[in-house]
Structures are given as C-alpha cells and as structure tokens.
C-alpha positions as MATLAB code, in Angstrom:
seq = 'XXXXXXXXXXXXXXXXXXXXXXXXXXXXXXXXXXXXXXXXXXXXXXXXXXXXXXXXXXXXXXXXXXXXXXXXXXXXXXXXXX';
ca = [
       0.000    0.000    0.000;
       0.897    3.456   -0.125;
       0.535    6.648    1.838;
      -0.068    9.926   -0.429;
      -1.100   13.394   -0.059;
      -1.603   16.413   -2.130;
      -1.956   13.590   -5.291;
      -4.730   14.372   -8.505;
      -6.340   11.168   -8.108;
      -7.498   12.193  -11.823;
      -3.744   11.862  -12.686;
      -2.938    8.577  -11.182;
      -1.002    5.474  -12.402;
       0.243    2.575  -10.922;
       2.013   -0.486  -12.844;
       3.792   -3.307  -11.890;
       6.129   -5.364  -14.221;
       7.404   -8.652  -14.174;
      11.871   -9.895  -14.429;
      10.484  -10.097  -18.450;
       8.873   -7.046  -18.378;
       5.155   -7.773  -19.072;
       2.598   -6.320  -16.943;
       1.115   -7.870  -13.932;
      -0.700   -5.257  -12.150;
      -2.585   -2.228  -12.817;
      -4.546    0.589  -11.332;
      -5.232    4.260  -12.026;
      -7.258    4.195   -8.799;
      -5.145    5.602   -6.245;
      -7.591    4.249   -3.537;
      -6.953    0.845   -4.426;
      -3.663    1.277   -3.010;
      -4.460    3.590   -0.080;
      -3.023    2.198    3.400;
      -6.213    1.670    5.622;
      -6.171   -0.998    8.307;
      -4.022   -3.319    6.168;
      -7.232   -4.146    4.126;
      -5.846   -2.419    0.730;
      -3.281   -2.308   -1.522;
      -1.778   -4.904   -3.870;
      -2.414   -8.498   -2.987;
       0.595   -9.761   -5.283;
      -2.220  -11.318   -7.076;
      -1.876  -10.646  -11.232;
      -4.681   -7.991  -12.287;
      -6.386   -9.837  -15.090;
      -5.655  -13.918  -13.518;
      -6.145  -13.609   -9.900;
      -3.560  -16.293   -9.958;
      -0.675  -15.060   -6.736;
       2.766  -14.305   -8.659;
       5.454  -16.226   -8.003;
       8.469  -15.331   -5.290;
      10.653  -12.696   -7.881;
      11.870   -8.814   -7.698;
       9.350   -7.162   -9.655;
       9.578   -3.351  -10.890;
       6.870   -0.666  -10.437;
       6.253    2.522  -12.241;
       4.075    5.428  -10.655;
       2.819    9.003  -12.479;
       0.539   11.397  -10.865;
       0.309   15.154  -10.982;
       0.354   17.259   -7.556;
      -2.099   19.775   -6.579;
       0.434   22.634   -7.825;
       1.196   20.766  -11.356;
       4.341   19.585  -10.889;
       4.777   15.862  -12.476;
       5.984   13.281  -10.709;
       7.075    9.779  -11.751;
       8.547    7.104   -9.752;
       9.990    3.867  -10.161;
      11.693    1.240   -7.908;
      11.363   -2.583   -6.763;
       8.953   -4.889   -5.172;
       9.868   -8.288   -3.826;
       7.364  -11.152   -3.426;
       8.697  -13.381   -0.645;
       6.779  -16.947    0.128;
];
C-alpha cells in the first residue's frame, strides 16, 4: 500500500512489471492502493488472472500530478517473498 497526499487522483497510475517485463498489475485508482487498516493495496495477485505471482523482484512505475502541477514519476522494486 501506499501513503499519499496532495496527489490528482485524476492523474494517477500505478504499474507493476514482471523480471520479463510484461505487466502484472494495474490501477489508475489511487484508492486501491491507499493504506487503511491493512485491508488495501496490492495483494501480489496478477490484475487480469487472480492467480498469486510467483516469489521474484518485480519493478513498479508510478505518475501522478500534484495539486500545484508539478509531475511526478517514480519507479523502484517490489519483492514477493513466500
């Protein structure tokens, strides 16, 4: 999950990519990601199977827009650990 403020939710992207690139998990909702009571965020689960990924180092890719305009995109790693 993540913890934002000051975010266009209108501007919002989210994306997850596997070791070959192709990509597992997707949301321009910035709620589904939203830290509340550890009941959201991404389940490691693959957006269009359901199916849980395997145990890898996976890359993600985030846009959005703040309030004042400025752009901001971010990228880094996610490990899945069974």
């Amino acid at each position: 999950c993540i913890q934002f403020h000051g975010v266009r939710q209108e501007t919002f992207y989210f994306n997850v990519y596997d070791s070959f690139s192709t990509l597992v998990y997707t949301t321009s909702n910035i709620m589904d990601l939203e830290c509340v009571l550890n009941s959201n965020g991404w389940d490691g689960k693959h957006y269009k199977t359901g199916i849980d990924l395997p145990t890898d180092t996976y890359v993600y890719e985030m846009y959005f827009q703040d309030f004042e305009g400025w752009k901001h995109q971010e990228s880094g790693q996610i490990m899945i650990i069974k």
